[in-house]
Amino acid sequence: MIFEIDIPTRMEFELIDITPLVNEKIKESGIKEGIAVIFTRHTTTALFINENESGLLEDVREFLQSLVPKGKGYRHDRIDSNAHSHLRSILLSPSLAIPIKDGKLLLGTWQSVIFAELDGPRRRRVFVKICEC
């Protein structure tokens, strides 16, 4: 089963906890144990697992901005001025595979699935493949 999650972003850089949305799709599937593969098809977005705490999310923003600053003269900027977004996405990942137990993602106490918008605002889609195993 493949489910789609629509994510309308509001800012150029935005970190969104999509854990409840993924768990909702797992519930819809009726699968109690298995695996969820979560994937974003956009080259200027990414996914990661970490704590959904405002200070940490600001630290992530500052970390990515310091590693890959906007407007540094990247060659891709000649096309559409978003090379920094593409490069930041390379540091993260477009997909995650997470076990399902008791009908929800098997995450640690402080873990959340975070969607990273790196070139918004835009309407984005995340796909969730849910397999029973």
C-alpha positions as a printed Julia matrix, in Angstrom:
133×3 Matrix{Float64}:
  0.0    0.0     0.0
  1.29   3.45   -0.9
 -0.23   6.49    0.76
  0.34  10.13   -0.11
  0.64  12.98    2.36
  0.2   16.57    1.12
  2.35  19.13    2.9
  1.72  22.78    2.07
  4.76  24.66    3.35
  4.68  28.33    4.32
  8.35  29.37    4.49
 11.56  29.0     2.53
 13.06  26.84    5.3
 10.65  24.9     7.45
 10.87  21.78    9.62
  7.58  19.93   10.08
  6.87  16.96   12.35
  4.94  14.54   10.13
  4.89  11.66   12.63
  1.13  11.97   13.35
  0.37  12.08    9.61
  2.39   8.92    8.95
  0.8    7.15   11.92
 -2.62   8.11   10.54
 -1.77   6.38    7.23
 -0.58   3.28    9.12
 -3.87   3.22   11.0
 -5.75   3.5     7.69
 -3.79   0.52    6.35
 -4.83  -1.69    9.25
 -1.3   -3.1     9.47
 -0.16  -3.78   13.03
  3.41  -4.95   12.39
  5.65  -4.28    9.43
  7.68  -1.47    7.98
  6.97   2.02    6.69
  9.15   3.51    3.98
  8.71   7.27    3.87
  9.94   9.09    0.76
  9.96  12.62   -0.62
 10.3   12.98   -4.41
 11.53  16.57   -4.26
 15.21  17.47   -4.68
 14.94  20.41   -2.29
 13.29  18.6     0.6
 14.47  15.89    2.98
 13.5   13.68    5.9
 15.23  12.93    9.16
 14.5   11.5    12.59
 15.21  13.54   15.68
 13.59  15.34   18.58
 10.82  17.81   17.77
 12.01  20.49   20.16
 11.98  24.13   19.06
 15.52  24.92   20.21
 16.94  21.88   18.48
 15.03  22.65   15.28
 16.51  26.17   15.31
 19.94  24.6    15.83
 19.34  22.39   12.78
 18.4   25.47   10.74
 21.53  27.35   11.81
 23.71  24.25   11.29
 22.53  23.8     7.69
 22.78  27.53    6.97
 26.36  27.63    8.26
 27.42  24.5     6.34
 25.76  25.55    3.09
 25.14  29.31    3.04
 22.69  30.83    0.58
 24.14  32.92   -2.25
 27.71  31.67   -2.08
 28.11  31.79   -5.86
 27.11  28.21   -6.62
 26.95  27.42  -10.34
 23.39  26.08  -10.11
 22.26  29.52   -8.89
 22.54  30.73  -12.51
 19.41  28.67  -13.2
 17.12  29.4   -10.24
 19.08  30.6    -7.18
 18.38  27.55   -5.03
 21.63  25.59   -5.12
 21.89  25.88   -1.34
 18.59  24.0    -1.01
 19.77  21.14   -3.23
 23.09  20.9    -1.39
 21.42  20.93    2.03
 19.11  18.1     0.96
 22.15  15.99    0.05
 23.31  16.22    3.68
 20.02  14.73    4.86
 18.01  11.99    3.11
 14.98  11.67    0.83
 13.77   8.49    2.58
 13.44   6.65    5.88
 12.54   3.06    6.73
 10.93   2.62   10.15
  9.48  -0.5    11.78
  5.79  -0.58   12.66
  4.69  -2.1    15.95
  1.2   -2.09   17.43
 -0.1   -0.12   14.43
  2.28   2.82   14.68
  5.87   3.83   13.98
  8.34   2.2    16.35
 10.16   5.36   17.42
 12.05   6.19   20.58
 10.52   8.4    23.25
 11.92  11.63   21.8
 12.06  10.63   18.13
  9.88  12.23   15.46
  9.85  12.09   11.68
 10.78  15.57   10.49
 10.1   16.83    6.96
 12.56  19.52    5.88
 11.38  22.13    3.4
 14.52  23.73    1.99
 13.13  25.83   -0.89
  9.58  26.88   -0.08
  6.95  27.85    0.24
  5.51  25.12   -1.96
  2.99  22.32   -2.02
  4.92  19.11   -1.31
  4.08  15.42   -1.26
  5.5   12.62    0.83
  4.82   9.0    -0.01
  4.48   6.25    2.58
  4.8    2.59    1.56
  3.44   0.33    4.28
  4.34  -3.34    4.21
  3.26  -6.11    6.54
  6.03  -8.49    7.54
